[in-house]
XYZ file of C-alpha atoms in Angstrom:
764
model
C -1.302 -24.841 42.492
C -1.397 -21.804 40.220
C -2.172 -18.908 42.564
C -3.281 -16.721 39.654
C -6.358 -18.884 39.150
C -7.756 -17.339 42.340
C -7.990 -13.927 40.626
C -10.608 -12.501 38.282
C -9.555 -11.545 34.757
C -8.702 -7.915 35.460
C -6.888 -8.697 38.710
C -4.871 -11.387 36.959
C -3.911 -9.108 34.090
C -2.620 -6.501 36.527
C -0.631 -9.111 38.482
C 0.934 -10.670 35.377
C 2.078 -7.321 33.983
C 5.622 -7.293 35.360
C 7.785 -4.808 33.466
C 7.329 -1.073 33.115
C 5.026 1.385 34.898
C 1.596 0.079 35.880
C -1.321 1.841 37.556
C -4.060 -0.291 39.092
C -7.195 1.745 39.747
C -8.967 -0.286 42.368
C -12.520 0.707 43.240
C -13.835 0.201 46.745
C -14.181 -3.482 47.639
C -12.540 -4.622 44.389
C -9.594 -6.551 45.862
C -6.838 -3.911 45.865
C -4.788 -5.540 48.628
C -5.265 -8.914 46.964
C -3.675 -7.642 43.731
C -0.704 -6.126 45.553
C -0.144 -9.285 47.601
C -0.443 -11.656 44.635
C 1.813 -9.471 42.493
C 4.658 -9.743 45.023
C 4.068 -13.502 45.321
C 4.033 -13.842 41.528
C 7.353 -11.983 41.243
C 8.945 -14.351 43.759
C 7.513 -17.393 41.974
C 9.108 -16.093 38.767
C 12.487 -16.131 40.492
C 12.833 -12.460 41.440
C 15.050 -12.011 44.503
C 12.804 -10.850 47.402
C 15.579 -8.466 48.490
C 15.048 -6.529 45.239
C 11.326 -5.940 45.823
C 10.230 -2.734 47.586
C 6.567 -2.693 48.679
C 5.360 0.445 50.429
C 2.151 0.596 52.480
C 0.526 3.169 54.769
C 0.152 1.030 57.894
C 2.433 -1.473 59.583
C -0.572 -3.726 60.148
C -1.246 -3.906 56.407
C 2.416 -4.705 55.749
C 2.472 -7.514 58.318
C -0.723 -9.103 57.004
C 0.418 -8.888 53.395
C 3.821 -10.392 54.132
C 2.218 -13.240 56.080
C -0.110 -13.951 53.145
C 2.758 -13.805 50.634
C 4.743 -16.396 52.605
C 1.711 -18.687 52.498
C 1.226 -18.187 48.764
C 4.814 -18.902 47.726
C 5.617 -21.459 50.430
C 9.058 -19.885 50.631
C 10.485 -18.313 53.755
C 12.733 -16.151 51.561
C 9.594 -14.072 51.049
C 10.354 -12.578 54.454
C 13.190 -10.684 52.785
C 10.872 -8.453 50.765
C 11.392 -4.817 51.748
C 7.804 -4.298 52.795
C 6.550 -1.657 55.230
C 5.415 1.927 55.595
C 7.275 4.787 53.941
C 8.584 5.879 57.339
C 9.718 2.431 58.499
C 11.481 1.558 55.228
C 13.213 4.925 54.941
C 14.275 4.812 58.603
C 15.841 1.426 57.882
C 17.787 2.850 54.950
C 18.801 5.981 56.836
C 20.229 3.940 59.699
C 22.505 2.275 57.153
C 23.502 5.523 55.417
C 23.115 8.031 58.285
C 26.810 8.983 58.339
C 26.390 10.542 54.900
C 24.048 13.105 56.429
C 26.033 13.663 59.613
C 23.924 11.414 61.861
C 24.980 8.337 63.830
C 23.262 5.086 62.877
C 21.537 5.044 66.270
C 19.809 8.408 65.765
C 16.626 8.945 67.789
C 13.230 9.244 66.117
C 11.087 11.843 67.869
C 7.394 11.103 68.110
C 4.715 13.800 68.221
C 5.046 14.395 71.969
C 8.844 14.623 71.755
C 8.577 17.177 68.964
C 5.980 19.199 70.861
C 8.081 19.305 74.025
C 11.166 20.348 72.085
C 9.301 23.089 70.254
C 7.819 24.331 73.517
C 11.338 24.646 74.942
C 12.555 26.516 71.865
C 9.630 28.962 71.986
C 10.120 29.555 75.714
C 13.860 30.128 75.340
C 13.158 32.749 72.681
C 10.816 34.490 75.159
C 7.976 34.411 72.662
C 4.323 34.380 73.640
C 3.273 30.699 73.702
C -0.333 31.790 73.169
C 0.677 33.193 69.783
C 3.439 30.758 68.875
C 1.728 27.604 70.038
C 3.889 24.479 69.550
C 1.107 22.766 67.599
C 0.788 25.646 65.138
C 4.531 26.035 64.547
C 5.050 22.274 64.160
C 2.185 22.054 61.683
C 3.769 24.836 59.655
C 7.157 23.085 59.756
C 5.612 19.755 58.745
C 3.996 21.317 55.687
C 7.372 22.803 54.762
C 9.229 19.502 55.099
C 6.806 17.422 53.042
C 7.236 20.023 50.288
C 11.057 19.785 50.504
C 11.421 23.218 52.085
C 14.416 23.239 54.457
C 14.974 25.982 57.088
C 17.420 27.742 54.742
C 14.939 27.720 51.874
C 12.104 28.755 54.197
C 13.939 31.783 55.544
C 14.948 32.957 52.083
C 11.447 32.659 50.595
C 9.739 36.105 50.623
C 6.274 34.601 50.156
C 6.541 32.248 53.147
C 7.928 35.016 55.340
C 5.115 37.342 54.251
C 2.523 34.672 55.123
C 3.975 34.380 58.612
C 3.983 38.141 59.024
C 0.337 38.411 57.970
C -0.504 35.588 60.402
C 1.109 37.574 63.222
C 3.895 34.994 63.663
C 6.935 36.473 61.853
C 9.401 34.388 63.885
C 8.139 31.031 62.593
C 11.020 30.618 60.140
C 13.538 31.392 62.881
C 11.886 28.826 65.157
C 12.115 26.285 62.326
C 15.891 26.835 62.156
C 16.339 26.583 65.917
C 14.147 23.493 66.141
C 16.063 21.751 63.374
C 19.412 22.653 64.953
C 18.239 21.180 68.258
C 17.215 17.966 66.488
C 20.625 17.657 64.885
C 22.358 18.436 68.197
C 20.341 15.637 69.817
C 21.044 13.265 66.901
C 17.334 13.025 66.303
C 14.881 13.112 63.427
C 11.161 13.717 63.581
C 8.704 11.788 61.379
C 8.890 14.262 58.522
C 12.705 14.193 58.621
C 12.618 10.505 57.706
C 11.094 11.532 54.380
C 13.055 14.740 53.887
C 16.416 13.120 54.699
C 15.698 10.134 52.453
C 15.175 12.593 49.612
C 18.374 14.430 50.588
C 20.296 11.155 50.489
C 19.153 10.453 46.931
C 19.429 14.077 45.781
C 22.823 14.997 47.211
C 24.657 11.681 46.820
C 24.534 10.224 43.270
C 26.202 7.008 44.436
C 23.356 6.480 46.927
C 20.776 7.060 44.227
C 22.518 4.548 41.951
C 22.834 2.014 44.790
C 19.149 1.974 45.634
C 17.992 2.154 42.021
C 19.975 -1.042 41.422
C 18.791 -2.613 44.643
C 15.051 -2.073 44.190
C 14.314 -3.538 40.770
C 10.564 -3.693 41.424
C 8.642 -1.034 43.349
C 5.031 -1.448 44.460
C 3.031 1.272 46.218
C -0.273 0.856 48.029
C -2.800 3.722 48.450
C -0.923 5.861 45.934
C -3.640 8.515 46.068
C -2.566 9.245 49.665
C 1.081 10.047 48.909
C 2.433 13.569 49.473
C 4.946 15.499 47.422
C 8.150 14.289 49.114
C 6.993 10.645 48.859
C 6.210 11.196 45.192
C 9.640 12.753 44.605
C 11.468 9.851 46.295
C 9.545 7.256 44.272
C 10.263 9.157 41.070
C 14.003 8.985 41.775
C 14.056 5.334 42.818
C 12.056 4.212 39.758
C 13.830 6.439 37.230
C 16.267 3.758 36.042
C 13.997 0.901 34.877
C 10.527 2.310 35.712
C 9.316 -1.011 37.103
C 6.837 0.726 39.361
C 3.315 -0.456 40.105
C 1.002 1.880 42.000
C -2.327 0.729 43.368
C -5.039 3.108 44.543
C -8.309 4.853 43.906
C -8.539 8.544 43.125
C -12.133 8.444 44.399
C -10.783 7.646 47.868
C -8.207 10.439 48.137
C -9.209 12.026 51.465
C -6.022 13.097 53.228
C -5.230 16.506 51.770
C -5.107 17.932 55.305
C -2.068 15.690 55.911
C -0.367 16.898 52.760
C -1.544 14.139 50.403
C -2.177 15.277 46.866
C -4.591 13.610 44.460
C -2.523 14.937 41.562
C 0.046 12.169 42.137
C -2.382 9.519 40.916
C -4.178 11.741 38.391
C -0.841 12.591 36.727
C 0.681 9.100 36.780
C 0.255 8.639 33.028
C 1.858 12.021 32.431
C 4.850 11.027 34.553
C 5.157 7.655 32.799
C 3.985 8.019 29.216
C 4.127 4.277 28.494
C 2.189 3.330 31.636
C -0.538 0.696 31.466
C -3.742 1.212 33.444
C -5.881 -1.577 34.833
C -9.270 -0.873 36.357
C -10.693 -3.118 39.041
C -14.366 -2.242 38.815
C -16.121 -5.237 40.350
C -17.130 -4.587 43.951
C -17.208 -7.741 46.087
C -18.239 -5.956 49.283
C -21.496 -4.067 48.850
C -25.001 -4.567 47.519
C -26.154 -3.194 44.180
C -28.097 -0.436 45.966
C -25.007 0.812 47.801
C -22.783 0.625 44.720
C -25.306 2.578 42.614
C -25.654 5.222 45.315
C -21.880 5.642 45.588
C -21.540 5.894 41.808
C -24.272 8.529 41.720
C -22.357 10.644 44.218
C -18.800 10.436 42.891
C -19.830 11.125 39.284
C -20.310 14.763 40.324
C -16.543 15.256 40.748
C -14.621 16.701 37.823
C -11.093 15.757 38.952
C -11.202 11.982 38.565
C -10.294 9.051 36.376
C -13.580 7.620 35.175
C -14.532 4.082 36.132
C -17.886 2.350 36.517
C -18.020 0.239 39.662
C -20.439 -2.703 39.508
C -21.290 -5.788 41.535
C -22.891 -9.193 41.170
C -24.122 -9.047 44.759
C -27.817 -8.911 45.638
C -29.886 -5.750 45.256
C -30.028 -5.406 49.033
C -31.764 -3.005 51.400
C -32.775 0.482 50.368
C -30.907 3.340 52.003
C -32.376 4.557 55.279
C -32.818 8.254 56.037
C -33.437 9.588 59.543
C -34.454 13.176 60.201
C -34.053 14.442 63.766
C -35.150 17.703 65.308
C -31.847 18.205 67.175
C -28.432 16.591 67.335
C -29.355 14.947 70.659
C -32.468 13.416 69.084
C -30.293 12.237 66.208
C -28.227 10.249 68.700
C -31.371 8.659 70.127
C -32.840 7.818 66.695
C -29.648 6.126 65.509
C -29.184 4.189 68.764
C -32.825 3.041 68.665
C -32.500 2.001 65.024
C -29.437 -0.092 65.876
C -31.254 -1.667 68.816
C -34.308 -2.537 66.698
C -32.190 -3.949 63.866
C -30.177 -5.979 66.314
C -33.260 -7.423 68.022
C -35.395 -7.993 64.916
C -32.665 -9.752 62.942
C -30.665 -11.355 65.797
C -27.477 -9.432 64.906
C -24.306 -8.880 66.891
C -23.233 -5.406 67.969
C -20.135 -5.563 65.772
C -22.343 -5.619 62.684
C -22.894 -1.874 63.155
C -20.757 1.226 62.853
C -21.508 4.928 63.226
C -19.417 7.222 61.033
C -19.163 10.976 61.587
C -17.286 13.908 60.071
C -15.694 15.173 63.306
C -14.789 13.490 66.603
C -16.901 16.003 68.520
C -20.083 14.434 67.127
C -19.583 11.196 69.066
C -20.994 12.566 72.331
C -24.709 12.275 71.477
C -24.299 8.737 70.128
C -22.212 7.575 73.092
C -24.828 8.770 75.548
C -27.717 7.217 73.604
C -25.954 3.860 73.239
C -25.185 3.824 76.966
C -28.852 4.364 77.806
C -29.734 1.271 75.771
C -26.844 -0.738 77.285
C -25.302 -1.232 73.843
C -21.520 -1.729 74.129
C -19.455 0.445 71.817
C -15.890 1.431 71.139
C -14.401 4.686 69.884
C -11.815 4.178 67.138
C -9.238 6.689 66.024
C -9.711 8.714 69.177
C -10.577 8.580 72.846
C -14.068 8.371 74.236
C -15.485 11.894 74.296
C -15.300 12.391 78.057
C -11.789 10.912 78.205
C -10.189 13.319 75.751
C -7.572 15.560 77.294
C -9.247 18.869 76.500
C -12.547 17.582 77.900
C -10.865 16.265 81.059
C -9.112 19.624 81.464
C -12.374 21.509 81.173
C -14.199 19.135 83.510
C -11.357 19.543 86.019
C -12.195 23.268 86.232
C -15.835 22.419 86.882
C -14.867 19.818 89.500
C -12.678 22.334 91.316
C -15.397 24.990 91.286
C -17.772 22.456 92.815
C -15.247 21.061 95.310
C -12.288 23.317 96.123
C -10.558 20.403 97.915
C -10.361 18.306 94.735
C -6.547 18.219 94.550
C -6.258 16.100 91.416
C -8.358 18.617 89.526
C -6.371 21.530 90.983
C -2.951 20.126 90.094
C -4.173 19.260 86.592
C -5.243 22.790 85.710
C -3.476 25.248 88.013
C -1.026 25.912 85.182
C -3.282 25.176 82.226
C -3.464 27.301 80.211
C 0.055 28.371 81.179
C 0.003 31.063 83.867
C 3.577 30.861 85.132
C 3.141 28.324 87.946
C 5.905 25.782 87.662
C 6.011 22.089 88.462
C 8.452 22.615 91.348
C 6.155 25.117 93.041
C 3.237 22.702 92.701
C 5.306 19.922 94.250
C 6.134 22.170 97.208
C 2.453 22.975 97.628
C 1.597 19.283 97.714
C 4.349 18.573 100.257
C 3.136 21.367 102.549
C -0.453 20.115 102.288
C 0.719 16.643 103.319
C 2.826 18.022 106.204
C 0.057 20.208 107.590
C -2.633 17.625 106.830
C -4.752 20.123 104.940
C -5.812 20.736 101.353
C -3.721 22.487 98.735
C -6.490 25.063 98.433
C -6.119 25.964 102.111
C -2.340 26.089 101.798
C -2.674 28.629 98.980
C -5.159 30.716 100.975
C -2.797 31.134 103.973
C 0.449 31.468 102.024
C 0.945 35.203 102.773
C 1.026 34.359 106.501
C 3.583 31.581 106.177
C 7.135 31.246 104.901
C 7.296 29.163 101.723
C 10.158 28.445 99.407
C 8.008 29.720 96.540
C 8.726 33.074 94.846
C 6.263 35.798 95.758
C 5.187 36.419 92.130
C 4.294 32.709 91.846
C 2.425 32.878 95.159
C 0.381 35.764 93.802
C -0.477 33.812 90.632
C -1.595 30.847 92.732
C -3.732 33.072 94.913
C -5.274 34.803 91.873
C -6.128 31.382 90.465
C -7.963 30.312 93.617
C -9.775 33.659 93.840
C -11.087 33.037 90.306
C -12.192 29.506 91.207
C -13.931 30.589 94.421
C -15.696 33.456 92.692
C -17.368 30.855 90.476
C -18.073 28.590 93.454
C -20.205 31.344 94.977
C -22.361 31.440 91.825
C -22.798 27.690 91.625
C -26.345 27.452 93.008
C -27.721 30.609 91.424
C -26.408 30.453 87.843
C -27.672 28.440 84.912
C -25.296 25.509 84.246
C -24.519 26.572 80.690
C -23.946 30.245 81.482
C -21.568 29.404 84.316
C -19.786 26.686 82.354
C -19.246 29.002 79.392
C -17.959 31.796 81.654
C -15.506 29.442 83.378
C -14.189 28.216 80.022
C -13.673 31.797 78.916
C -12.136 33.092 82.165
C -9.814 30.091 82.396
C -8.416 30.924 78.957
C -9.172 27.507 77.435
C -11.400 28.876 74.673
C -8.765 31.408 73.613
C -5.958 28.846 73.836
C -7.666 26.308 71.588
C -9.206 28.836 69.198
C -5.766 30.184 68.305
C -4.401 26.737 67.470
C -5.210 26.359 63.763
C -3.562 22.953 63.306
C -5.961 20.067 62.453
C -5.515 18.749 66.004
C -6.163 22.196 67.506
C -9.344 22.662 65.485
C -10.550 19.230 66.623
C -9.904 20.071 70.293
C -11.746 23.376 69.926
C -14.727 21.579 68.372
C -14.738 19.108 71.269
C -14.992 21.906 73.852
C -17.807 23.396 71.780
C -19.588 20.054 71.858
C -19.164 19.783 75.644
C -20.744 23.207 76.081
C -23.531 22.148 73.711
C -24.201 19.162 75.975
C -24.373 21.445 79.026
C -26.658 23.821 77.154
C -28.966 20.963 76.243
C -28.979 19.876 79.898
C -29.814 23.424 81.025
C -32.604 23.799 78.499
C -34.509 20.765 79.737
C -35.889 22.625 82.772
C -36.186 25.927 80.916
C -38.315 24.348 78.170
C -40.818 23.378 80.827
C -40.847 26.916 82.188
C -41.409 28.314 78.691
C -44.447 26.088 78.369
C -45.718 26.866 81.846
C -45.425 30.629 81.942
C -46.620 30.955 85.515
C -44.068 28.472 86.939
C -40.928 29.721 88.585
C -37.875 29.321 86.343
C -35.510 27.202 88.423
C -32.175 26.827 86.577
C -30.381 23.495 86.367
C -26.950 23.911 87.914
C -23.448 22.857 86.982
C -23.065 20.456 89.897
C -26.197 18.607 88.710
C -24.665 18.248 85.254
C -21.379 17.004 86.705
C -23.240 14.399 88.714
C -24.760 13.040 85.499
C -21.355 13.062 83.817
C -19.802 11.245 86.775
C -22.379 8.481 86.457
C -21.749 8.402 82.735
C -17.973 8.228 82.906
C -17.945 5.844 85.861
C -19.842 3.299 83.806
C -17.761 0.300 82.832
C -16.124 0.848 79.467
C -16.564 -1.898 76.897
C -13.991 -4.654 77.204
C -11.407 -3.987 74.506
C -10.854 -7.740 74.264
C -14.499 -8.343 73.396
C -15.012 -7.663 69.681
C -18.805 -7.527 70.003
C -19.333 -3.765 70.138
C -20.706 -1.028 67.926
C -17.856 0.907 66.311
C -17.801 4.719 66.395
C -15.232 6.569 64.315
C -14.580 9.413 61.933
C -14.864 8.587 58.257
C -11.135 9.193 57.886
C -10.457 6.490 60.488
C -12.809 4.075 58.672
C -10.743 4.054 55.480
C -9.959 0.458 54.510
C -12.563 -1.066 56.847
C -15.950 -2.636 56.157
C -19.115 -3.264 58.170
C -22.481 -4.895 57.397
C -24.558 -1.923 58.633
C -23.248 1.645 58.414
C -24.847 4.786 59.853
C -23.456 8.012 58.365
C -24.550 10.815 60.682
C -24.548 14.609 60.649
C -25.475 14.816 56.970
C -25.896 18.597 56.971
C -24.530 21.511 54.989
C -21.562 23.183 56.735
C -20.924 19.977 58.681
C -20.717 17.464 55.844
C -19.638 18.983 53.543
C -17.593 20.957 56.045
C -17.959 24.725 55.951
C -14.196 24.963 55.330
C -14.619 23.011 52.082
C -16.931 25.507 50.398
C -14.183 27.919 49.360
C -12.999 25.932 46.361
C -14.095 23.141 44.057
C -11.024 21.061 45.014
C -11.960 21.149 48.695
C -15.609 20.363 47.985
C -14.616 17.428 45.793
C -12.464 16.025 48.602
C -15.519 16.169 50.872
C -17.498 14.299 48.242
C -14.768 11.651 48.056
C -14.995 11.378 51.833
C -18.732 10.688 51.568
C -18.001 8.131 48.844
C -15.582 6.380 51.219
C -18.257 6.374 53.935
C -20.879 4.835 51.633
C -18.543 2.137 50.396
C -17.679 0.914 53.903
C -21.117 -0.736 53.987
C -21.770 -4.316 52.984
C -25.533 -4.719 53.518
C -27.194 -1.414 54.375
C -26.471 2.310 54.712
C -28.513 4.699 56.839
C -28.030 8.466 56.637
C -29.144 10.868 59.368
C -29.294 14.608 59.872
C -30.674 17.121 62.345
C -32.867 20.074 61.466
C -31.307 22.067 64.301
C -27.863 21.848 65.863
C -26.389 23.743 68.802
C -23.250 25.775 68.165
C -21.895 27.551 71.227
C -25.263 27.417 72.902
C -27.123 28.911 69.957
C -29.637 26.729 68.182
C -28.918 27.028 64.471
C -31.133 25.771 61.657
C -29.437 23.054 59.613
C -29.939 22.229 55.965
C -29.712 18.653 54.678
C -26.431 17.919 52.935
C -26.258 18.342 49.176
C -24.752 14.844 49.073
C -28.119 13.336 50.038
C -29.644 14.896 46.945
C -26.956 13.324 44.740
C -28.282 9.838 45.482
C -31.078 8.501 43.296
C -34.379 9.114 45.096
C -35.462 5.556 44.246
C -32.609 4.204 46.391
C -34.158 5.560 49.616
C -36.466 3.742 51.981
C -38.850 6.683 52.383
C -41.405 6.601 55.235
C -45.046 6.332 54.142
C -45.864 9.934 54.932
C -43.984 12.414 52.737
C -44.919 16.050 52.344
C -43.713 18.376 49.622
C -42.946 22.046 49.266
C -42.154 24.023 46.120
C -38.658 23.637 44.716
C -37.996 27.388 44.835
C -37.846 27.204 48.638
C -35.196 24.490 48.853
C -31.460 24.895 49.472
C -31.425 28.602 50.157
C -27.609 28.657 49.952
C -27.389 26.879 46.608
C -25.274 29.730 45.294
C -22.350 28.322 47.262
C -22.463 25.081 45.260
C -19.165 25.063 43.388
C -20.613 22.560 40.921
C -23.200 24.964 39.574
C -26.812 23.836 39.220
C -27.891 20.777 41.161
C -28.471 17.368 39.637
C -31.696 17.372 37.622
C -31.731 13.678 36.685
C -35.072 13.158 38.437
C -37.995 15.065 36.892
C -39.916 15.449 40.164
C -37.026 17.453 41.636
C -37.772 20.273 39.253
C -41.017 20.972 41.064
C -40.836 19.476 44.532
C -38.604 18.929 47.530
C -39.071 15.903 49.715
C -39.282 16.550 53.447
C -38.980 13.467 55.622
C -41.035 13.255 58.795
C -39.485 13.589 62.251
C -39.859 10.792 64.780
C -43.356 11.907 65.730
C -44.715 13.227 62.441
C -46.636 10.047 61.595
C -48.711 10.176 64.790
C -52.406 10.959 64.512
C -53.443 14.439 65.559
C -53.564 14.390 69.359
C -56.912 14.584 71.057
C -57.709 16.531 74.210
C -57.590 13.778 76.836
C -56.214 16.048 79.581
C -59.033 15.564 82.078
C -58.983 11.765 81.657
C -55.265 11.123 82.233
C -54.356 9.232 85.423
C -51.230 7.686 87.006
C -50.334 4.350 85.377
C -51.856 5.159 81.983
C -49.941 4.749 78.726
C -49.993 7.976 76.715
C -48.619 9.263 73.426
C -46.908 12.606 72.772
C -46.486 14.024 69.257
C -42.749 14.483 69.725
C -41.605 12.223 72.562
C -43.534 9.124 71.518
C -45.104 6.547 73.861
C -44.717 6.779 77.639
C -46.216 5.845 80.995
C -47.584 8.342 83.550
C -45.576 7.962 86.768
C -47.059 10.741 88.900
C -49.391 13.759 88.784
C -49.389 17.033 90.690
C -51.180 20.396 90.691
C -54.757 21.253 89.794
C -56.640 22.999 87.028
C -54.453 24.788 84.466
C -51.324 24.051 86.561
C -51.764 20.283 86.472
C -48.497 18.485 85.601
C -47.638 14.881 84.808
C -44.311 13.108 85.185
C -44.019 10.612 82.304
C -41.382 8.036 81.439
C -40.958 7.922 77.662
C -39.414 4.846 76.072
C -37.059 6.746 73.793
C -35.837 9.670 75.901
C -36.500 8.900 79.561
C -38.406 10.891 82.164
C -40.122 14.206 81.393
C -42.444 16.504 83.377
C -45.093 18.171 81.235
C -47.783 20.770 81.854
C -50.940 19.005 80.661
C -52.686 22.056 79.221
C -49.893 22.372 76.667
C -48.765 18.745 76.288
C -51.786 17.512 74.225
C -51.350 13.914 75.285
C -53.391 11.098 73.798
C -54.345 8.056 75.880
C -53.176 4.810 74.287
């Protein structure tokens, strides 16, 4: 069997081109992995020694699947000898062979992220530096950026510009910490992840015989996802391929979305400049998505200037129009998306795993998790923990648990020294032992410490006592303070907000956003009762308390998590985590300016274009239908802020949208008030009606008829309709005259109590 007959014309041409530099621009869903796999198989079928083929991928899973497929295609177990794997795994393999050249034993240790963080923490502590300023995450992020740009500690500490940057940032000792950290790694015969790249480059740069050896060994080099390579990876590939230039890179500049990790799109954009005789093959047929989705994606990405032009097309069906959901708040957005999934699932007899929800930041998952739970729809978080299981959230909730119950020892031991307040592990262990001996709680042990003899230093005893005084001061306020106000004050007094806000690494920013989202959830909970009091001005304003919120969270987090072995669940993930995946139905949520595109991306055209590529990736994950959603208002730190629909929505052809029947218009001059921040200049004017009008999509209740005044007729058991909350059933009534209230169970949002004189209910 000729395996090449399974390829289309363009795929086959790329596979058959063996010698010299080749770039395969593979659009989304065009068979990129297929080309890479068949090219390796074709080389082996031509008699090329598998040991001389180097194939680099970005995930071990991809490497395993490709190698398995190659063995099937060539029916030759020698195919197992292809050097196929991730950059880190392949270079670690080489470094173990050649480690003595760099002064390392062959059994050197590879430090993972936690190992590196613990080592850096020790270095910072030993230097008696403030860990709130020199956080391990920040310093390690700075060091990582240096390493992937081939900046060693010696170079770093002799570079005036880098040293000035650290001084301006208020961390002038960063370069010194880099040196100490690297010395400790060498002393421990260890390398971190970035060292595997940096030391591979050193091996080729400093030892000409090593460069010659591996140039002769790897006669054919293939690279997957070339648009995601960083500078040190690019430099290594350039050296390895310099002899015969038999290098084939496969990728898509339109899917370059990892700049925050150090990836640079210039590697793929400049490939033809690096290899002047390079051939380019474009895989433009999309086998994944419908015509509607492909056209929408093309309409978005065409707005980028830094790209290699290609026109993606498909022979698939026209397919569904693109859905667009407008919510009043982020919480309502969660409900609308969950309800849409439920309706789609029921109406078309679909499985849960047909759906995915994609968001820009992990913090957005909370509203969708809660809404899916209410509808008993199983789901799974990918690329991160479930919102309420993330460490920073568990830390914050531990403070709230301890305020509510001072005897909660697990919560106490978790946070008594977080953020760091000088209470060591040994002292905590002695506290726990004394509590066990005296059969009392750790809290009580701390309270009577001054009257007892403990083998704990007095300064530490004072810190423990101060901690419990802080906790108990909040306990006193528990029943009188609004849940949000108290929760925010605890987060501030505990030092968690300051700790996370000062960590500017990508992980630190994500953790900070998650705490913000938790406080938003508490604010939303608090507002539920206060909204009623705003409507009923003569009712007493009874605040909802923190212990009530924690009770709801306990019920939420105690719910059985979806069985990880059962694949039938809705997938929730960031768009970055969705790269390389595909789903029949995709919901892209949070489509708002300053969220997507991110506010951090509006400072330069390059950053904005990366955000647009990220949206392109999100669109092209879908096979059958895409639905976009946004909220008109979103809470940020307890303040309701007005949100503007994302500019990316406007870049999709209006005809591609499934617009609800009722559409209202307002003059164009009132739309996109911040259009001056658009780095692309004037907005797309391809559609004549956009010159004069802006489309405003209705909220969930906008299509309802104007409510009548049925107040005096409403009774328990009746079905009623509310302009915002939808259809519900009256459960109970209380009060008389203007103070008459009804408790109603609404299908979409649950139970609400409304003052009838303001509710304007309509009997169904």
